GROMACS .gro file of N, CA and C in nm:
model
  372
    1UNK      N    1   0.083  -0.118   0.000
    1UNK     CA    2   0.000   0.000   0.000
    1UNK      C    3   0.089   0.125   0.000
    2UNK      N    4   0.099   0.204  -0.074
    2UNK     CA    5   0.166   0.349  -0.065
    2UNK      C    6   0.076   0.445   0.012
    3UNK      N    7   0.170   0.556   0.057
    3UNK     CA    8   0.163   0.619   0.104
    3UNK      C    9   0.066   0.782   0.079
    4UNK      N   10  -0.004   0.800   0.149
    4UNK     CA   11  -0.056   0.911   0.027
    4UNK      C   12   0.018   1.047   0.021
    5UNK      N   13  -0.038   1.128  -0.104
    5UNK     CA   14   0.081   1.203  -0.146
    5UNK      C   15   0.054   1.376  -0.024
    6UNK      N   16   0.135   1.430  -0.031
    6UNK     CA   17   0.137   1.526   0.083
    6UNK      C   18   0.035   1.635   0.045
    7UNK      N   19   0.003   1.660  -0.089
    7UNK     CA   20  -0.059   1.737  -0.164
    7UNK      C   21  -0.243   1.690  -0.096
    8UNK      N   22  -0.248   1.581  -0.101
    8UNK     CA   23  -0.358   1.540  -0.060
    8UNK      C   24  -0.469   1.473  -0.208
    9UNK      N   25  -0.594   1.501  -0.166
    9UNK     CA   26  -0.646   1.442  -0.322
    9UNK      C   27  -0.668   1.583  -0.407
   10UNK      N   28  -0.659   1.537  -0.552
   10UNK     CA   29  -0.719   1.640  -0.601
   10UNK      C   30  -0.832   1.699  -0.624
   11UNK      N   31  -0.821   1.862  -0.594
   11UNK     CA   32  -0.915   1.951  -0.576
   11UNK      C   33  -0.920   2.005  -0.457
   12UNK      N   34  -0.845   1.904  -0.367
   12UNK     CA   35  -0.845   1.958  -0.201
   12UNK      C   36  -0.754   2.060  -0.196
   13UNK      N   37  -0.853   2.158  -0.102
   13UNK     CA   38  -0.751   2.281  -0.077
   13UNK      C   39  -0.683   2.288   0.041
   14UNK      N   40  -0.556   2.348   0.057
   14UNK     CA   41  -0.471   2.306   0.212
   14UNK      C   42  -0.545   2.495   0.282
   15UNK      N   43  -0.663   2.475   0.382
   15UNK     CA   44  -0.722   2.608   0.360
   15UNK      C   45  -0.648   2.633   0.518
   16UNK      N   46  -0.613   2.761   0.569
   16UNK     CA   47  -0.515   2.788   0.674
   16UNK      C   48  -0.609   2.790   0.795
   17UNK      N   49  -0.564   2.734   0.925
   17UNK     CA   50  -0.643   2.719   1.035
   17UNK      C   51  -0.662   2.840   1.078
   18UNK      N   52  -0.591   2.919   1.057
   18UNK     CA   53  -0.624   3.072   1.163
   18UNK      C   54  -0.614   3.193   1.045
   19UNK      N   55  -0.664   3.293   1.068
   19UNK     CA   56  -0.653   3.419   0.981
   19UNK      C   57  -0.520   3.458   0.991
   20UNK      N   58  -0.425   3.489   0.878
   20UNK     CA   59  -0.266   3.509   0.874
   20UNK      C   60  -0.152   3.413   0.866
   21UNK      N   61  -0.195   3.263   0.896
   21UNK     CA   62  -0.187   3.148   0.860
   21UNK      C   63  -0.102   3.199   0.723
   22UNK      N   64  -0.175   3.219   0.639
   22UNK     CA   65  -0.085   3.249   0.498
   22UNK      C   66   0.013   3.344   0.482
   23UNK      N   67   0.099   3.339   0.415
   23UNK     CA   68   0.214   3.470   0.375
   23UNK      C   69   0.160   3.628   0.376
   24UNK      N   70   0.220   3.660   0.473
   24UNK     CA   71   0.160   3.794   0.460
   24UNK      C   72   0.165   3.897   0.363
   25UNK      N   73   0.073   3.954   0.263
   25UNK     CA   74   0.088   4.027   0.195
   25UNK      C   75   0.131   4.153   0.220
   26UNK      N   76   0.151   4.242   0.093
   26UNK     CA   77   0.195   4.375   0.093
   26UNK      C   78   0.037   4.490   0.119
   27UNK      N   79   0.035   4.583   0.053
   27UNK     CA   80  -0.046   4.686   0.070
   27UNK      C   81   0.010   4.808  -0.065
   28UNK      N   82  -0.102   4.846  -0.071
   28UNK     CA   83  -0.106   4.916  -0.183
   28UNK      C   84  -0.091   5.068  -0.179
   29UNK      N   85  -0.013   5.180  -0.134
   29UNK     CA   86  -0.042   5.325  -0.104
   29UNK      C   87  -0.030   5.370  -0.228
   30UNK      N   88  -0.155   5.456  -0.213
   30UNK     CA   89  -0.162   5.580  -0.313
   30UNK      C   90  -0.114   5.727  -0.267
   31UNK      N   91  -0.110   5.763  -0.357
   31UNK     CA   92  -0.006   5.908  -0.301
   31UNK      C   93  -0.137   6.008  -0.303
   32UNK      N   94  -0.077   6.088  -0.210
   32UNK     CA   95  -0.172   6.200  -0.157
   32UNK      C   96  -0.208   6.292  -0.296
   33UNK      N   97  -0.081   6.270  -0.348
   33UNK     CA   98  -0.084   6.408  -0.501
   33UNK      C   99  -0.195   6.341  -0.591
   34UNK      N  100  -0.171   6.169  -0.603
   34UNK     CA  101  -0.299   6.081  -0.714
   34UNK      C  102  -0.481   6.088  -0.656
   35UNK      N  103  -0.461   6.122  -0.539
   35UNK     CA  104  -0.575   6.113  -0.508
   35UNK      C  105  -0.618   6.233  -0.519
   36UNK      N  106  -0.540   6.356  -0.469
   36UNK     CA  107  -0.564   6.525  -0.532
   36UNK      C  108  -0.578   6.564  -0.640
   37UNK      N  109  -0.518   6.452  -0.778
   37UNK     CA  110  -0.580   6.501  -0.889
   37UNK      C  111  -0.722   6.419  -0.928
   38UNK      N  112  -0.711   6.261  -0.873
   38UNK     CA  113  -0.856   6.244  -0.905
   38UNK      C  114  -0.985   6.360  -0.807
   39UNK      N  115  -0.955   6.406  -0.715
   39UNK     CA  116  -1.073   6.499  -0.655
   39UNK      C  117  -1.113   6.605  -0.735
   40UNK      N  118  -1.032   6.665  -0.788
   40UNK     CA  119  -0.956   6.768  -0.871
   40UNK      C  120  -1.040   6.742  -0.983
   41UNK      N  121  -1.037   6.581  -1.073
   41UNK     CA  122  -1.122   6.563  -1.210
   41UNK      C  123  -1.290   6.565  -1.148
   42UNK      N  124  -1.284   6.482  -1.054
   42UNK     CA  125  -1.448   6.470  -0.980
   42UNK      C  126  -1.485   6.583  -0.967
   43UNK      N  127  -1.393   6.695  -0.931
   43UNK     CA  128  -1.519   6.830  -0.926
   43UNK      C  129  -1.502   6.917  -1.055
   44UNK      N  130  -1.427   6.866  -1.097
   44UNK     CA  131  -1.478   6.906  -1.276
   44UNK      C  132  -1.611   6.826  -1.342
   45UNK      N  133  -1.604   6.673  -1.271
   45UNK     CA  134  -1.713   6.640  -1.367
   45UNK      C  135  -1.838   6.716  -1.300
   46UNK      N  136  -1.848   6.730  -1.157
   46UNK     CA  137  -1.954   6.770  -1.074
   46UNK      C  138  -1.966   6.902  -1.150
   47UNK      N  139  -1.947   7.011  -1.200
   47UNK     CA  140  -1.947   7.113  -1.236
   47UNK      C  141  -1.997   7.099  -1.398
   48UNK      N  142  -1.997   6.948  -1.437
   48UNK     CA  143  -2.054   7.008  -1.594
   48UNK      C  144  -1.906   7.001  -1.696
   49UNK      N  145  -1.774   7.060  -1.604
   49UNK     CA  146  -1.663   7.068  -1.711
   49UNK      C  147  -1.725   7.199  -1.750
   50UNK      N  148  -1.734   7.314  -1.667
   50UNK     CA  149  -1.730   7.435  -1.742
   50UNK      C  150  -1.591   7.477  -1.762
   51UNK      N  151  -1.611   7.564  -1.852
   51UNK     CA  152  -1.464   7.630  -1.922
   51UNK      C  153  -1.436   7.659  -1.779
   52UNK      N  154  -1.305   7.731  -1.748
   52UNK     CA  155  -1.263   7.793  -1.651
   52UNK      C  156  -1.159   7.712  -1.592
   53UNK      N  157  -1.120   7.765  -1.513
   53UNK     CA  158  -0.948   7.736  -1.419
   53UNK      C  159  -1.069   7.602  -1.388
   54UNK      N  160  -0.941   7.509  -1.377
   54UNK     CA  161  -0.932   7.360  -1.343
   54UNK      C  162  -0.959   7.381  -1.185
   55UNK      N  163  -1.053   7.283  -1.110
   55UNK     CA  164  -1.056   7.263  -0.979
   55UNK      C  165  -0.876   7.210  -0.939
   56UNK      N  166  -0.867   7.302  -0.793
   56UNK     CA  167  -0.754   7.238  -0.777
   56UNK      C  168  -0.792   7.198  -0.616
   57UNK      N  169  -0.695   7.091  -0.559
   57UNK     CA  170  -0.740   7.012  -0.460
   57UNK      C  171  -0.616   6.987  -0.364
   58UNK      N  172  -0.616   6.984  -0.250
   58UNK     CA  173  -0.507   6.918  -0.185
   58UNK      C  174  -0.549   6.793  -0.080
   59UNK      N  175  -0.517   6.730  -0.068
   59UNK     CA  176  -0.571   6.606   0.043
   59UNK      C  177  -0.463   6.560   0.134
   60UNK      N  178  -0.517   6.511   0.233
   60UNK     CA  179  -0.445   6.471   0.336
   60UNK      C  180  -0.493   6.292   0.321
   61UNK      N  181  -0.408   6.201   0.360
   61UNK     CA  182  -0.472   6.078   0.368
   61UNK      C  183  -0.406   6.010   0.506
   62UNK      N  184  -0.492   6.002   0.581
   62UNK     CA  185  -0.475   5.936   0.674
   62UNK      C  186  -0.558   5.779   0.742
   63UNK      N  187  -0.484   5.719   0.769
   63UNK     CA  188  -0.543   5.539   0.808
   63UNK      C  189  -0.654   5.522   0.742
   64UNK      N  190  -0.597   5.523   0.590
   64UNK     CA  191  -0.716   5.472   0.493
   64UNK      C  192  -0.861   5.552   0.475
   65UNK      N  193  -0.852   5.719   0.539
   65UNK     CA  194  -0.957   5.808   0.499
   65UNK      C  195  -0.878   5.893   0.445
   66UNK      N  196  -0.950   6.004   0.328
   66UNK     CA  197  -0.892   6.106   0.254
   66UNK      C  198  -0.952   6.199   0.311
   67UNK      N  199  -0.921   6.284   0.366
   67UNK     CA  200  -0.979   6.459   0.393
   67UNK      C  201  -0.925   6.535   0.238
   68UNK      N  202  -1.021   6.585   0.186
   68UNK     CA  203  -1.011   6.669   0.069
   68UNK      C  204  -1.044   6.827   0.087
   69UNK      N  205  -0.957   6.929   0.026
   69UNK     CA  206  -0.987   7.056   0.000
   69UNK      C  207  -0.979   7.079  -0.154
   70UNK      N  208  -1.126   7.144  -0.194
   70UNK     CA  209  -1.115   7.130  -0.301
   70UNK      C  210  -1.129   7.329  -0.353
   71UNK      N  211  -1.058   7.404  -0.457
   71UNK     CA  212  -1.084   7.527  -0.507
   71UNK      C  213  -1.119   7.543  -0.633
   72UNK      N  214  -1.273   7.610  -0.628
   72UNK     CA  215  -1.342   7.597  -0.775
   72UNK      C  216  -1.372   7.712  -0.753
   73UNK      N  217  -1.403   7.685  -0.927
   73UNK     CA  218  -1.421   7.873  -1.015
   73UNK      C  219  -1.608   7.847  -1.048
   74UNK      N  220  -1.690   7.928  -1.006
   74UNK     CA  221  -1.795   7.888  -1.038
   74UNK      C  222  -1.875   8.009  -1.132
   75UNK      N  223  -1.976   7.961  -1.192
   75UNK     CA  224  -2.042   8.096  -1.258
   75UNK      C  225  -2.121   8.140  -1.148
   76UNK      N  226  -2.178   8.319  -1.183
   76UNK     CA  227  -2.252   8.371  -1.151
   76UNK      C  228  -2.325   8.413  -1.213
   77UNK      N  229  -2.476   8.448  -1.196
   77UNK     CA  230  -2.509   8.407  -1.101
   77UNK      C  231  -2.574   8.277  -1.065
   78UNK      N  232  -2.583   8.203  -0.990
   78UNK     CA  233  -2.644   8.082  -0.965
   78UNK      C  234  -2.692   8.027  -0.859
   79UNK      N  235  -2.723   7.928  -0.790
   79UNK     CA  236  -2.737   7.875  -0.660
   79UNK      C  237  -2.589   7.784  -0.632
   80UNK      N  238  -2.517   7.913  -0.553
   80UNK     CA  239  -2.367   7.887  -0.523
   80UNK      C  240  -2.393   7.743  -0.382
   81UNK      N  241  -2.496   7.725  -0.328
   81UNK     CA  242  -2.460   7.690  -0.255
   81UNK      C  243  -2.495   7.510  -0.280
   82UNK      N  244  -2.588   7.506  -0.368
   82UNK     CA  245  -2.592   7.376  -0.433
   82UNK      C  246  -2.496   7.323  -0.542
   83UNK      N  247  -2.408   7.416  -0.601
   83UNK     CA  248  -2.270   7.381  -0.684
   83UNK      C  249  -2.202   7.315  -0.557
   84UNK      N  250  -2.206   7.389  -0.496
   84UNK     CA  251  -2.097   7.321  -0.355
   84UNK      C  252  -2.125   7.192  -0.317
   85UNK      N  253  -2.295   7.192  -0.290
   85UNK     CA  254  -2.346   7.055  -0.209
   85UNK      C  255  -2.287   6.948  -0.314
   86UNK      N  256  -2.323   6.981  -0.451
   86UNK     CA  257  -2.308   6.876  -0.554
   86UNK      C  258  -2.134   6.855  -0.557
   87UNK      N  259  -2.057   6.908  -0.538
   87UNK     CA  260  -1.916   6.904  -0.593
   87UNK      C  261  -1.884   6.831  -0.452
   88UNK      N  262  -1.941   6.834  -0.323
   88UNK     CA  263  -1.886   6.767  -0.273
   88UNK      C  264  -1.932   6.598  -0.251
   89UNK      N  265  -2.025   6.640  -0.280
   89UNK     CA  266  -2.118   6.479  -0.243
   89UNK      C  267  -2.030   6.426  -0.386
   90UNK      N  268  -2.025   6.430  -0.517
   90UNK     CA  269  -1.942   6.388  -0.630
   90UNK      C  270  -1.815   6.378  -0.611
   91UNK      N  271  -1.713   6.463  -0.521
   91UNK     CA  272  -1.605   6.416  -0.533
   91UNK      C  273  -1.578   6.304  -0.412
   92UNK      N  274  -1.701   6.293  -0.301
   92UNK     CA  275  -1.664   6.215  -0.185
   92UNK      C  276  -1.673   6.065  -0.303
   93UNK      N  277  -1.773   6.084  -0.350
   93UNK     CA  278  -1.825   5.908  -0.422
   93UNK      C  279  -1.714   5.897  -0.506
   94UNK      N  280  -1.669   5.969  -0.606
   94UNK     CA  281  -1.570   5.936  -0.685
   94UNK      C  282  -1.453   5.916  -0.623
   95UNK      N  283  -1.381   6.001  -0.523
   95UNK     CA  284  -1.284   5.929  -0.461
   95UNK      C  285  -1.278   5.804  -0.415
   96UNK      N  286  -1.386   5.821  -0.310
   96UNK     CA  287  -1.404   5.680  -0.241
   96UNK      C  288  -1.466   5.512  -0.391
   97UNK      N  289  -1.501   5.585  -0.465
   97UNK     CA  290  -1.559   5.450  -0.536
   97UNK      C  291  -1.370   5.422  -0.631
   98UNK      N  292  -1.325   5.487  -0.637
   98UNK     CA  293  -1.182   5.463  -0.700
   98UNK      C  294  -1.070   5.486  -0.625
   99UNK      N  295  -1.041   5.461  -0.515
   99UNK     CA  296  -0.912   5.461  -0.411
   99UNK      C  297  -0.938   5.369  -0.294
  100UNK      N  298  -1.104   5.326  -0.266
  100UNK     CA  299  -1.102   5.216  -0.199
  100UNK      C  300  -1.117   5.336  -0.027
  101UNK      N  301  -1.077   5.469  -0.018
  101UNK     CA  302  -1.105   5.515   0.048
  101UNK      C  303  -1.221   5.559   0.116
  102UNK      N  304  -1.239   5.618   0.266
  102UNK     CA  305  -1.333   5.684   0.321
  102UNK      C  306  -1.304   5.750   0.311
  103UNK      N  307  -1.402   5.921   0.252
  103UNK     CA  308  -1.378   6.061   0.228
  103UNK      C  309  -1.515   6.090   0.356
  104UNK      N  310  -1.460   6.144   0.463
  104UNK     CA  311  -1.570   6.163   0.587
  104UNK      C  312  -1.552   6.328   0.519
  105UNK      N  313  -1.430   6.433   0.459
  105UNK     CA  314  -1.491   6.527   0.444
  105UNK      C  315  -1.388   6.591   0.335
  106UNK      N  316  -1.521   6.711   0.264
  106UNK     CA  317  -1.445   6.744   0.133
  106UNK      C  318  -1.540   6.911   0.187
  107UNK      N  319  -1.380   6.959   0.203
  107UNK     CA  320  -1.408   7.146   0.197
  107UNK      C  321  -1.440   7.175   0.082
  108UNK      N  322  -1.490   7.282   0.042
  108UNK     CA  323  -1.480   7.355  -0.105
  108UNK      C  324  -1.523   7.496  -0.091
  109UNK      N  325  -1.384   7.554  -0.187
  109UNK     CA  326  -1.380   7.698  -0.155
  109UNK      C  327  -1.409   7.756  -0.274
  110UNK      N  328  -1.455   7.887  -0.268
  110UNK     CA  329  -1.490   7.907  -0.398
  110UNK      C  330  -1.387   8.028  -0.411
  111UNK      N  331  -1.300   8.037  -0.541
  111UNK     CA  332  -1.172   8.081  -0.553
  111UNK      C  333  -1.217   8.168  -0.615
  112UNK      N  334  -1.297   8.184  -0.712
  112UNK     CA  335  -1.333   8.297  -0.787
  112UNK      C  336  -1.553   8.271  -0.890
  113UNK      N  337  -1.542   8.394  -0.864
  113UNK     CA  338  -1.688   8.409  -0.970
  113UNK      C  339  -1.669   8.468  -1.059
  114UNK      N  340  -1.758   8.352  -1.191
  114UNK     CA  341  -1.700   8.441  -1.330
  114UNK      C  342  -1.848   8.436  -1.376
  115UNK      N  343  -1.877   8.557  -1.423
  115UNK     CA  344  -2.018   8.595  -1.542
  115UNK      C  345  -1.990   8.540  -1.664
  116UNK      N  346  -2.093   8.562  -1.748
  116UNK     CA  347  -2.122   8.555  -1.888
  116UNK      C  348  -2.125   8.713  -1.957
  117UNK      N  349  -2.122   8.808  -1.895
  117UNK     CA  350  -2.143   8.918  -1.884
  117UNK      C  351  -1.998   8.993  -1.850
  118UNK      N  352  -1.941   8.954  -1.761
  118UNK     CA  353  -1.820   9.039  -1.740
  118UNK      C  354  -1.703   8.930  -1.828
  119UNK      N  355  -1.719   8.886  -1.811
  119UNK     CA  356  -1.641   8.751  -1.960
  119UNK      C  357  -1.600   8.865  -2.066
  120UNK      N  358  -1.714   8.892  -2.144
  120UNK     CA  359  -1.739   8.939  -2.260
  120UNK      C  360  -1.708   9.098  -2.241
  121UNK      N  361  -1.671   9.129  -2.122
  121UNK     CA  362  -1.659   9.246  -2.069
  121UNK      C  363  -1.727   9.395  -2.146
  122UNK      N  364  -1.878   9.330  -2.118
  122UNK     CA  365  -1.940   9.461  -2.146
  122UNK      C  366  -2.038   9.428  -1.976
  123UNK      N  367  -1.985   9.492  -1.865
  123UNK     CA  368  -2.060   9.556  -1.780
  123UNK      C  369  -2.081   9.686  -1.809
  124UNK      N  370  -2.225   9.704  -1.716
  124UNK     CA  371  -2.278   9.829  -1.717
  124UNK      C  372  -2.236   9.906  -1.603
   0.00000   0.00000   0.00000
């Protein structure tokens, strides 16, 4: 009678008795600057992609949450304060749905107001 083989039968898996049992893996960091430019595209898309200065963003990332500051150019006149609600609720989901992160909070400042009217620079 032989012996059976150490592998066991096939299909059997050798599954580990305790959690860590297996080789411990690595981990994946993203850099604070990759995650500042994806916030950065998210509140461009939140905005429509109007012409104007590019949202710019800085983030902090700490134990797997991103704190975001984000600076957008918005038109006037409008409901400034729902551009905001929207740019942030859009850049929390887009960060977090593509970095695997929690975004508990996203500032947003508004850097400048631009018309359709002073654009074309005929104020009255």
């Amino acid at each position: 009678m032989s012996e059976p083989d150490e592998r066991g039968e096939p299909g059997e898996r050798d599954e580990p008795d305790e959690p860590g049992q297996r080789g411990e893996r690595g981990a994946t960091r993203i850099a604070d600057r990759v995650v500042a430019k994806i916030a950065s595209r998210a509140a461009r898309e939140a905005l429509g992609g109007e012409r104007g200065l590019l949202p710019y963003a800085v983030v902090a990332v700490r134990a797997g949450a991103a704190r975001v500051r984000v600076a957008v150019e918005l038109g006037y006149p409008s409901d400034l304060g729902a551009q905001c609600a929207a740019v942030r609720r859009h850049v929390a989901t887009r960060v977090g749905e593509l970095t695997g992160m929690e975004v508990p909070d996203v500032a947003v400042t508004v850097e400048r107001l631009h018309s359709p009217r002073l654009d074309r620079g005929t104020v009255r």
